[in-house]
Short mmCIF file of C-alpha atoms in Angstrom, two decimals:
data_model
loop_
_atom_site.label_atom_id
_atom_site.label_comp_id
_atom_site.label_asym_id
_atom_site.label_seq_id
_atom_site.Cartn_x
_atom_site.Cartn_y
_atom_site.Cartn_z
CA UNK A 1 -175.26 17.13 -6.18
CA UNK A 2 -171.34 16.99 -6.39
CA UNK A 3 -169.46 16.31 -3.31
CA UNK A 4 -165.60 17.48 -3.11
CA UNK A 5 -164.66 14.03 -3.56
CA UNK A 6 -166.62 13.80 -6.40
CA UNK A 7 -164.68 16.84 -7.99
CA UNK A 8 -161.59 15.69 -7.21
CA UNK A 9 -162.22 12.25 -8.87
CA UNK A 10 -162.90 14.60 -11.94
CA UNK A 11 -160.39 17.02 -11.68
CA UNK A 12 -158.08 13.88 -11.45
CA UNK A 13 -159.62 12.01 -14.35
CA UNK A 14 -158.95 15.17 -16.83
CA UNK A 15 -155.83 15.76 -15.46
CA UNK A 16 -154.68 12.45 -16.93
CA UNK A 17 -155.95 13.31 -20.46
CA UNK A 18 -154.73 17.43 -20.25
CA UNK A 19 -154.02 17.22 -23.98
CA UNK A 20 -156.79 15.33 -25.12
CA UNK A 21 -159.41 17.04 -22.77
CA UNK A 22 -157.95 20.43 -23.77
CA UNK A 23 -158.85 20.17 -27.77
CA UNK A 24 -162.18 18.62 -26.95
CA UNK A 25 -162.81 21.49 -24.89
CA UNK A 26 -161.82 23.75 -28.18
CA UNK A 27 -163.51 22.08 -30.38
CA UNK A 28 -166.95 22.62 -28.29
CA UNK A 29 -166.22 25.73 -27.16
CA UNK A 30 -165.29 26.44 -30.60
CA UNK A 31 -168.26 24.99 -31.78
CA UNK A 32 -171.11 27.00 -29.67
CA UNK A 33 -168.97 30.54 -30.88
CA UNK A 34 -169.41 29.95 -34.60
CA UNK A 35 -173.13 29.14 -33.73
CA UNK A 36 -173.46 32.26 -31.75
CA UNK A 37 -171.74 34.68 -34.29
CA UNK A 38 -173.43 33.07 -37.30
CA UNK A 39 -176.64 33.30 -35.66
CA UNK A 40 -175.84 37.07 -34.76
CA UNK A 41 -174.75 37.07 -38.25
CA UNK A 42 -177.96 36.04 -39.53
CA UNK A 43 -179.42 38.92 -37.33
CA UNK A 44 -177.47 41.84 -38.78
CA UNK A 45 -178.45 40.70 -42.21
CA UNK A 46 -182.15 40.46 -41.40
CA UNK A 47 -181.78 43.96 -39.71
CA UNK A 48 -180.15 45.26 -42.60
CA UNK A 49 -182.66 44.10 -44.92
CA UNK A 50 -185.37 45.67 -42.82
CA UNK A 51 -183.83 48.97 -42.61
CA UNK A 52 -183.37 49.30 -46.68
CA UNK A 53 -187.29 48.74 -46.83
CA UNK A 54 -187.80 51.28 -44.03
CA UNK A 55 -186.19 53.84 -46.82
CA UNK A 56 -189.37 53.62 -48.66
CA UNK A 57 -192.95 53.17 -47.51
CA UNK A 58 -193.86 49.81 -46.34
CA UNK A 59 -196.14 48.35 -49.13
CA UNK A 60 -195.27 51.01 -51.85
CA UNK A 61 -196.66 50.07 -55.93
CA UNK A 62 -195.19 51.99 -58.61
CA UNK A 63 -196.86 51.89 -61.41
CA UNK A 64 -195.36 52.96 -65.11
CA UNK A 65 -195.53 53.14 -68.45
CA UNK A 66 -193.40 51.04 -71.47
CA UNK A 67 -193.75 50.37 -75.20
CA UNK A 68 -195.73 47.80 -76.34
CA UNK A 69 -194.23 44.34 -77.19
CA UNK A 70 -197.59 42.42 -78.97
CA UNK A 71 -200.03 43.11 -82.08
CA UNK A 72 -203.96 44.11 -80.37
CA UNK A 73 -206.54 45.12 -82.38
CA UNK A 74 -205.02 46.60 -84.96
CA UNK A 75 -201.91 48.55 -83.22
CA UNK A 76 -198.97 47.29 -83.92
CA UNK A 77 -196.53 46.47 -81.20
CA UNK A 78 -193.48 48.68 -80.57
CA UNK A 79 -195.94 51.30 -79.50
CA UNK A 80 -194.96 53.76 -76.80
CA UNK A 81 -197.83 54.08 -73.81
CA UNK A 82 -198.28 57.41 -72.62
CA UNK A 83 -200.31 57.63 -68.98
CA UNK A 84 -202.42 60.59 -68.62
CA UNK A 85 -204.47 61.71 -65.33
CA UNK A 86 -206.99 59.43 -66.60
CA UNK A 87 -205.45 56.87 -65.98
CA UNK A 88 -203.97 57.85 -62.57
CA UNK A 89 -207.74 58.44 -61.50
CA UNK A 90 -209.12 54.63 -62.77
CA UNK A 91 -207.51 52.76 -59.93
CA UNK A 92 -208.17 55.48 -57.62
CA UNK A 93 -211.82 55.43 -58.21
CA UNK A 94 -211.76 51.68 -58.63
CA UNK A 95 -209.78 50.57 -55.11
CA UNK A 96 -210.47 54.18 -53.12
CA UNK A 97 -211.33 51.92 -50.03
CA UNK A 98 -207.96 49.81 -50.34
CA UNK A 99 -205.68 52.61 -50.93
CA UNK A 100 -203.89 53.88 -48.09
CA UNK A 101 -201.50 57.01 -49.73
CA UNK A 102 -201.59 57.95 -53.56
CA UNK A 103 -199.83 60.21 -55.62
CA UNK A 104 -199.04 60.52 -59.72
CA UNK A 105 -195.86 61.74 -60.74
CA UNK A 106 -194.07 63.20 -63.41
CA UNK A 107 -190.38 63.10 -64.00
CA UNK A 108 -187.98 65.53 -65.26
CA UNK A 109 -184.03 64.04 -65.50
CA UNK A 110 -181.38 66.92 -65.46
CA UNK A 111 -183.57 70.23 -64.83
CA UNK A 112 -181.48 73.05 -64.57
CA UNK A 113 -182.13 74.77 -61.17
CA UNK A 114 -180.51 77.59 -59.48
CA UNK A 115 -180.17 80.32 -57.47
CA UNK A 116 -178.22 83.39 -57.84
CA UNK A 117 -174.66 82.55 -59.06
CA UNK A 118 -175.09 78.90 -58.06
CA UNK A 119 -176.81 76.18 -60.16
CA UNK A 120 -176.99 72.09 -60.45
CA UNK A 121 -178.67 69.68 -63.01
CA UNK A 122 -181.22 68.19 -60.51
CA UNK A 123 -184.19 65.59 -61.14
CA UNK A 124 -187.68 67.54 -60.65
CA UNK A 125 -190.70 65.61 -59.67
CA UNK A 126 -194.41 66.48 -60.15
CA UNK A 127 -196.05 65.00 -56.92
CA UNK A 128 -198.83 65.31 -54.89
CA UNK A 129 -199.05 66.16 -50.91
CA UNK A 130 -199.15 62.15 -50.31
CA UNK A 131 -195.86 61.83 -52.10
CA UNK A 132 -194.23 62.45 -48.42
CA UNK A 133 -195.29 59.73 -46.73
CA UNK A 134 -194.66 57.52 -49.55
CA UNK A 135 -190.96 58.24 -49.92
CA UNK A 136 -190.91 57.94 -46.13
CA UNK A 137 -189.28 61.51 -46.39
CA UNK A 138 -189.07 63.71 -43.81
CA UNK A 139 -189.24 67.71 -43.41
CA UNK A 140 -186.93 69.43 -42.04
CA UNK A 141 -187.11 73.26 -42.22
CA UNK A 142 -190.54 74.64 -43.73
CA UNK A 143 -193.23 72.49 -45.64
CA UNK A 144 -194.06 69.68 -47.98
CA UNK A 145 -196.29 70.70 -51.04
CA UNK A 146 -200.06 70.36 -50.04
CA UNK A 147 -203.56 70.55 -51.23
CA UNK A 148 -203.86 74.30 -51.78
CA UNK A 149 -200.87 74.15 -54.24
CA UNK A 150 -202.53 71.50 -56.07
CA UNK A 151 -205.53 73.33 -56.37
CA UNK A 152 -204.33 76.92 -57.09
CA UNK A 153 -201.49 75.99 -59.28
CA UNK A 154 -198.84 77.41 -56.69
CA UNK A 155 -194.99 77.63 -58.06
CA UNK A 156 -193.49 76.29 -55.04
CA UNK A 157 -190.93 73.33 -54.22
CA UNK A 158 -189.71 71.27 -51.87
CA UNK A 159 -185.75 70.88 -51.93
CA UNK A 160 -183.79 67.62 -51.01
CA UNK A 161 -181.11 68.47 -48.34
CA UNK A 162 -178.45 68.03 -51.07
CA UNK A 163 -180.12 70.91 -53.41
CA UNK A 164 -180.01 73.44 -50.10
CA UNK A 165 -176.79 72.34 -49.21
CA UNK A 166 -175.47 73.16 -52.83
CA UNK A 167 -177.52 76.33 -53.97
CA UNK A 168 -177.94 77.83 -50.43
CA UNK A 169 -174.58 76.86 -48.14
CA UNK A 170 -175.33 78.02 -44.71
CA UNK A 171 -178.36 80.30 -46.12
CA UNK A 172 -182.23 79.53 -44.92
CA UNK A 173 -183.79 78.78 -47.94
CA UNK A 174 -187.33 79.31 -47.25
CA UNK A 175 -189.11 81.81 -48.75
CA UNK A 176 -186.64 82.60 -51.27
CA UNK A 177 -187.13 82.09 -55.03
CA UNK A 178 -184.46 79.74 -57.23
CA UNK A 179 -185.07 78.97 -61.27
CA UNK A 180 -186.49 75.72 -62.16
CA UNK A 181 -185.54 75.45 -66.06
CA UNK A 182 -185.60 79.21 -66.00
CA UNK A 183 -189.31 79.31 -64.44
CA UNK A 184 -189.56 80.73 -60.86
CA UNK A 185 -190.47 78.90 -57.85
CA UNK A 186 -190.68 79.58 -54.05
CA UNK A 187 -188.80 77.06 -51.81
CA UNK A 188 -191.17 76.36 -49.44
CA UNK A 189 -189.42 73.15 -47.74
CA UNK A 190 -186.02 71.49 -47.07
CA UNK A 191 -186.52 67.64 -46.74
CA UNK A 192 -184.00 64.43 -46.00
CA UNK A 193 -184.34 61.01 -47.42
CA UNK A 194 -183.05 57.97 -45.35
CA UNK A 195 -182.27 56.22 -48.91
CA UNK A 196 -179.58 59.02 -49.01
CA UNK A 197 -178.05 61.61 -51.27
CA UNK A 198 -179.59 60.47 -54.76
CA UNK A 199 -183.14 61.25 -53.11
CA UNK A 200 -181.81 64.26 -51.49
CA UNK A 201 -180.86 65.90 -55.14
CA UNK A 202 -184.46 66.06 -55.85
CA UNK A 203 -187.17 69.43 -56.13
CA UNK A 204 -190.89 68.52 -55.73
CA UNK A 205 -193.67 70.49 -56.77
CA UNK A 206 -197.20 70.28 -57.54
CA UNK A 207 -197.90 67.82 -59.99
CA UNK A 208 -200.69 70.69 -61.40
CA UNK A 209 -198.01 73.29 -61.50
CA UNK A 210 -195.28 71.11 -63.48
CA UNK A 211 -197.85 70.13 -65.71
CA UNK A 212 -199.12 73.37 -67.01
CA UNK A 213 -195.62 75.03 -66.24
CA UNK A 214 -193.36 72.74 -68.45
CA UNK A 215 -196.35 71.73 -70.88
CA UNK A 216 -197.04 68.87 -70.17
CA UNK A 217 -201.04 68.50 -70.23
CA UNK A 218 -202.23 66.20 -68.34
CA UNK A 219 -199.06 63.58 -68.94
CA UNK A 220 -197.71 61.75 -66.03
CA UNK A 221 -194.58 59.36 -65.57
CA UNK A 222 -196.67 56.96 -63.43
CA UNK A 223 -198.05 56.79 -60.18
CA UNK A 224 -197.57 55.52 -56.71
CA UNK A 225 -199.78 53.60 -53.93
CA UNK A 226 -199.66 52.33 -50.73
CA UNK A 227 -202.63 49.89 -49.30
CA UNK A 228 -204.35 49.89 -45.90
CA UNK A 229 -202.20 47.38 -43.54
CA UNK A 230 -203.61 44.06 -43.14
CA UNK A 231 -203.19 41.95 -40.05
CA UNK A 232 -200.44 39.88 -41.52
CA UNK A 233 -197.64 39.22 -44.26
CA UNK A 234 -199.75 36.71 -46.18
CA UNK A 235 -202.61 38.79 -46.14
CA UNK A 236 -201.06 42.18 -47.30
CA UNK A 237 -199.42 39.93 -49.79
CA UNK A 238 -202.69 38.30 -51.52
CA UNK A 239 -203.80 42.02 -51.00
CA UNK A 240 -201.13 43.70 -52.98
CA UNK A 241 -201.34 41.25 -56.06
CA UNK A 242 -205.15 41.87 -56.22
CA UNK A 243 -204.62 45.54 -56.95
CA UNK A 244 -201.44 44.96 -58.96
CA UNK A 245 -203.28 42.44 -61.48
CA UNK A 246 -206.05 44.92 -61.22
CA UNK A 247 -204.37 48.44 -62.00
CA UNK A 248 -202.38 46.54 -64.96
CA UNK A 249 -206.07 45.13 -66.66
CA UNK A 250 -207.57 48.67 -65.92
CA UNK A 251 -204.76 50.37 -67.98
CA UNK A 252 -204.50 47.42 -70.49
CA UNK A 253 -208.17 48.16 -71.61
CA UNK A 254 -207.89 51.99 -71.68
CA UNK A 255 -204.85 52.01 -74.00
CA UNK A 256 -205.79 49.34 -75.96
CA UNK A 257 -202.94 46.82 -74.95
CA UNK A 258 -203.19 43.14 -75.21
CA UNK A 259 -203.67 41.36 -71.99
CA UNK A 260 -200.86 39.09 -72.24
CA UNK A 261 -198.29 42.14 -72.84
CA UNK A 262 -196.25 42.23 -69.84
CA UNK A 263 -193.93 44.50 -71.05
CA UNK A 264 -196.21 47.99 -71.48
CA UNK A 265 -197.86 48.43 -67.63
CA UNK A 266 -194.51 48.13 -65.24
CA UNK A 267 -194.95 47.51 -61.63
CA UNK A 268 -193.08 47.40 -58.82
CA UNK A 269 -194.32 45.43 -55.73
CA UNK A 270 -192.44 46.40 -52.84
CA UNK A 271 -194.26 43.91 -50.62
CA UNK A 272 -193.37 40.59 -53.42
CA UNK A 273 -190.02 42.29 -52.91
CA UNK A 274 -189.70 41.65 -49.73
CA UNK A 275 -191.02 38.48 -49.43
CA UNK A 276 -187.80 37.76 -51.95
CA UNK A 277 -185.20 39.16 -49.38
CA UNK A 278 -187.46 37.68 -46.15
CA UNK A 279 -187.23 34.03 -47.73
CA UNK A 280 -183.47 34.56 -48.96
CA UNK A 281 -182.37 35.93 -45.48
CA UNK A 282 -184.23 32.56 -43.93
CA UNK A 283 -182.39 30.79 -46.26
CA UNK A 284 -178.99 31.98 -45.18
CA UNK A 285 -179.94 32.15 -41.37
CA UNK A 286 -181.01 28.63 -41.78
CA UNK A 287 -177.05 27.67 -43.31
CA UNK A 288 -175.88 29.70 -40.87
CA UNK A 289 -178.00 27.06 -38.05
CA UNK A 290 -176.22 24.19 -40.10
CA UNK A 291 -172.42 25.05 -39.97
CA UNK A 292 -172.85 25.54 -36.39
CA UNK A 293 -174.97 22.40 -35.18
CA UNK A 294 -172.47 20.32 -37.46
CA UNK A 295 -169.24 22.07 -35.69
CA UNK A 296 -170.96 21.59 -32.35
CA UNK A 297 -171.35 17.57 -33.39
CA UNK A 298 -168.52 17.50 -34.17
CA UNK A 299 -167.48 18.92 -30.88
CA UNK A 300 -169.20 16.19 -28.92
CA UNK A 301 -168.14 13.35 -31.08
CA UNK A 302 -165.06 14.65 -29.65
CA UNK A 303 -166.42 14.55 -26.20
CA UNK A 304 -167.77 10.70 -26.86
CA UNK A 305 -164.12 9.76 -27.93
CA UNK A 306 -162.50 11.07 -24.73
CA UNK A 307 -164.66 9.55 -22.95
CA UNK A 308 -163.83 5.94 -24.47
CA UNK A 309 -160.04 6.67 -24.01
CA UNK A 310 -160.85 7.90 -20.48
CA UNK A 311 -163.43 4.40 -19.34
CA UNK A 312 -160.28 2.17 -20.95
CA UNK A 313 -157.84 3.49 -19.07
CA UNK A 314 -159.72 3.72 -16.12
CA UNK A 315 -161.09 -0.40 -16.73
CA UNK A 316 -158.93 -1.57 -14.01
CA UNK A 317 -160.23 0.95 -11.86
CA UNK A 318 -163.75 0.34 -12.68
CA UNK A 319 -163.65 -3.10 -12.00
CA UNK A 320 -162.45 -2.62 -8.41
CA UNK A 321 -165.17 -0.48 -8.00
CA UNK A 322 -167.71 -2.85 -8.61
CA UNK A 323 -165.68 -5.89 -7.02
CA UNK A 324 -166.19 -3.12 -3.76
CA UNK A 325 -169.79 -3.32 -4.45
CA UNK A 326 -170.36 0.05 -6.79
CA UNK A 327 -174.08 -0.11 -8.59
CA UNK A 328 -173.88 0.35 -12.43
CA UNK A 329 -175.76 3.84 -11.73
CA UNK A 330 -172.70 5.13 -9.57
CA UNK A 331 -170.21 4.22 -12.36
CA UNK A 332 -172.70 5.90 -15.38
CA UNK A 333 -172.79 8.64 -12.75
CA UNK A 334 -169.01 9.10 -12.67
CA UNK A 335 -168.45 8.96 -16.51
CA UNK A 336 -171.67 11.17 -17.23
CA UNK A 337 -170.24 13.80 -14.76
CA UNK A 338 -166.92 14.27 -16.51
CA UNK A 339 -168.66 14.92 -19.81
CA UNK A 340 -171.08 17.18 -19.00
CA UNK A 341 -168.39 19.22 -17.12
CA UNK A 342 -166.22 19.31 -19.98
CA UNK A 343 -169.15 20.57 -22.22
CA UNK A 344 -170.73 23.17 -19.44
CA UNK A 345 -166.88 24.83 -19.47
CA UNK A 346 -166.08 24.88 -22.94
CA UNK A 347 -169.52 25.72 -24.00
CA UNK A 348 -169.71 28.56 -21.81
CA UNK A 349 -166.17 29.60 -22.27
CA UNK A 350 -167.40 29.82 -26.24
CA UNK A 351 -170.53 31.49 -25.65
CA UNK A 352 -169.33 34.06 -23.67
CA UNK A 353 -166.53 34.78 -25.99
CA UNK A 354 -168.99 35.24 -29.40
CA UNK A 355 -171.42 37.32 -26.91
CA UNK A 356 -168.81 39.48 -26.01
CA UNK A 357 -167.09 40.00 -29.49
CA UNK A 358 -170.82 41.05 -30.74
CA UNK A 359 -171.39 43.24 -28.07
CA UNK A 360 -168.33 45.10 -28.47
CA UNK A 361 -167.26 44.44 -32.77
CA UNK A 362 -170.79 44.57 -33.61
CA UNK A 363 -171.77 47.69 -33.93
CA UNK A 364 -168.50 48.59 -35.54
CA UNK A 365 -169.17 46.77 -38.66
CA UNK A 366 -172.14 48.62 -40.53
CA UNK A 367 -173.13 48.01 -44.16
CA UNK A 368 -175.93 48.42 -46.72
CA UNK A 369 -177.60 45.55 -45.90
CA UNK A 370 -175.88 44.34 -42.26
CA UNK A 371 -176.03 45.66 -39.40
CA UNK A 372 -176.11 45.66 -35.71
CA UNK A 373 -175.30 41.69 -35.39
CA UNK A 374 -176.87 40.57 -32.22
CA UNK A 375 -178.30 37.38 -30.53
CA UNK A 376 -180.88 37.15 -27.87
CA UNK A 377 -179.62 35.63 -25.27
CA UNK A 378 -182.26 33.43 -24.22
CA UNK A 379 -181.43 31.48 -27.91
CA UNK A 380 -178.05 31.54 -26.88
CA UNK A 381 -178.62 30.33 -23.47
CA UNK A 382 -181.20 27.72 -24.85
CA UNK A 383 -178.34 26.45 -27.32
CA UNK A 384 -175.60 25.90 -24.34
CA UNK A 385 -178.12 23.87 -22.85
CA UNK A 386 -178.60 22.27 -25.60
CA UNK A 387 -174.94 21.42 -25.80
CA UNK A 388 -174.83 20.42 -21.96
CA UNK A 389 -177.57 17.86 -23.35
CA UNK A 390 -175.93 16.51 -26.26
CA UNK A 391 -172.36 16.52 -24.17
CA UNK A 392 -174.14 14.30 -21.57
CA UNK A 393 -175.86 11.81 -24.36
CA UNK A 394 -172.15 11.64 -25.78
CA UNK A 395 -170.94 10.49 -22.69
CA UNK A 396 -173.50 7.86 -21.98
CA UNK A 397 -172.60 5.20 -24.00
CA UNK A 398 -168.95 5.13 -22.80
CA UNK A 399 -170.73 5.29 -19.59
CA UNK A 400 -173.15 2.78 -20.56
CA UNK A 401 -170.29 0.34 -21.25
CA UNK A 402 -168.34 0.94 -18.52
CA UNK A 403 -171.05 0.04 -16.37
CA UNK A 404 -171.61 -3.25 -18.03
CA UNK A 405 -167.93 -4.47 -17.55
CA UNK A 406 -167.68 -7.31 -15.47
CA UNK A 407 -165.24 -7.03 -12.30
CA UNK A 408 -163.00 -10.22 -13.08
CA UNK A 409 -162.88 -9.16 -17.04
CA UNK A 410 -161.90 -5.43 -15.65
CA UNK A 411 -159.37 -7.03 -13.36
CA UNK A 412 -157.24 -8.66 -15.80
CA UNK A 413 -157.21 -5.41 -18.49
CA UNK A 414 -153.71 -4.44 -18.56
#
């Protein structure tokens, strides 16, 4: 425990070095609040990261269709794949038991839709009632599509907040008929999209309905999946490949495409995605951890160096310590105490100011892919400790040498 004396002799020992002490405490303090903000940092990247995959379903495969890049049994390559409900139903039938949500879907780019004297060149999707869930869309006046459309062949849509907004104004919506490519449907739903407007400019229907409407047979543009959730990353991982590999060898056979063409099955593997962005965030939270630790070294290399300058000019004064009988512990004791104070005030002085700019600038600063910097304290409180730590090993070989300083030889320093 510190006595007042005790504080004194420190308060006098700094007061000698003001300058010196002062930019040692800056460059701790200095140190521990780029750590803190670069750790927060780190955290409003991860968070931003997480929220772009919360704009789709966690897990989502797409599955599509391309031209053919390789010579197989006789077709020549450059041929263009066309998926068909038949091939939507393989994989279903195949992995029923791993599949969580499902859904083909067939694409139209720039449909004409509109109602009354208002029209827009909107995308139009063929989709099934799982389609919802999969976009992670949500309803917002009325209904999604469901299974009695599919079956009955119902001309009825589902309108993206941006297609109400610009065929309707302040009008309801539901219930009322608008032109889909000059065929009539029944807007049965208004829905949002977190992903944003682009989303929002979309009209679903049944994928039955767009198919016989438009002509289409039984075409499709491709088709969607999302697997039952395993207990972990790794697992839904090794999961998500199995079915990939799989769905791309059951459509290889059926259309007669060379295994080795990568080119004419796409897919899209949200969850290899984000093991992509997971490992690339790590990899920046773990520079971030870096730059800090090597500012905060260099913060107590400071603290080491004062406290050399401070146990030679204080020589003399050691030495009549121990001429007075001082033990080597009391004299480690003394130096030890002046550097840990030194790196308990700065550090805090730094960790409170990064905590409180995050607190209060964090929120302000919203992108994409950043947001909501923050640091839990206990990691921030663990890292001043940390600092308290290293101050106090800085300090200890000064201290260390002091205490081995004869009395005569400290006696004579001038």
């Amino acid at each position: 425990m510190f006595n007042i004396e005790r504080w004194q002799e420190i308060f006098e020992a700094i007061s000698k070095n003001r300058l010196r002490t002062f930019l040692t405490g800056i460059s701790v303090a200095s140190g521990i609040f780029i750590l803190v903000i670069l750790l927060g940092a780190g955290k409003g990247l991860q968070n931003g990261i997480e929220k772009q995959f919360e704009n789709d379903a966690k897990g989502i495969i797409e599955v599509w269709s391309n031209t053919t890049t390789k010579e197989y049994k006789g077709m020549n390559p450059g041929r263009e794949i066309q998926l068909r409900n038949s091939d939507y139903d393989l994989p279903v039938k195949k992995f029923n038991e791993e599949i969580d949500k499902k859904s083909p879907v067939r694409n139209t780019w720039g449909g004409i839709v509109s109602y009354g004297k208002e029209s827009g060149n909107y995308q139009f999707r063929g989709i099934s009632p799982d389609y919802l869930s999969l976009e992670n869309a949500t309803i917002i006046n009325g209904r999604f599509i469901n299974s009695n459309d599919m079956i009955n062949n119902e001309k009825v849509v589902a309108i993206g907040l941006k297609v109400k907004q610009d065929l309707f104004k302040d009008k309801d919506p539901i219930g009322k008929e608008i032109l889909v490519n000059n065929i009539n449907f029944k807007v049965v739903g208004v829905f949002t999209d977190p992903s944003g407007e682009r989303e929002e400019s979309r009209v679903y229907m049944p994928m039955t309905t767009n198919q016989r409407a438009f002509g289409a047979g039984d075409k499709i543009s491709g088709m969607q999946f999302v697997l039952n959730k395993k207990a972990n990353y790794d697992e839904a991982l090794a999961q998500s490949k199995r079915f990939t590999e799989g769905v791309k060898t059951l459509l290889k056979s059926k259309n007669i495409i060379a295994p080795d063409d990568e080119n004419a099955i796409g897919v899209y593997n949200s969850v290899e995605e984000a093991k992509q962005f997971y490992d690339l965030n790590l990899y920046i939270r773990l520079f971030f951890w870096w730059v800090g630790i090597c500012t905060i070294i260099a913060g107590v290399v400071g603290v080491s160096n004062i406290m050399l300058i401070i146990v030679k000019e204080r020589t003399k004064e050691i030495g009549i310590r121990k001429a007075l009988g001082a033990s080597p512990f009391s004299i480690i004791s003394m130096i030890l105490h002046e550097s840990i104070f030194i790196t308990t005030i700065a550090g805090f002085t730094g960790l409170l100011a990064s905590l409180l700019l995050l607190e209060f600038v964090g929120p302000m600063v919203q992108s994409e892919y950043f947001r909501n910097p923050e640091v839990d304290f206990s990691v921030a409180l663990t890292t001043l400790v940390l600092l308290v730590f290293a101050g106090a090993m800085a300090g200890f070989f000064p201290a260390y040498r002091a205490a081995k300083i004869k009395p005569i030889v400290a006696l004579r320093d001038e």
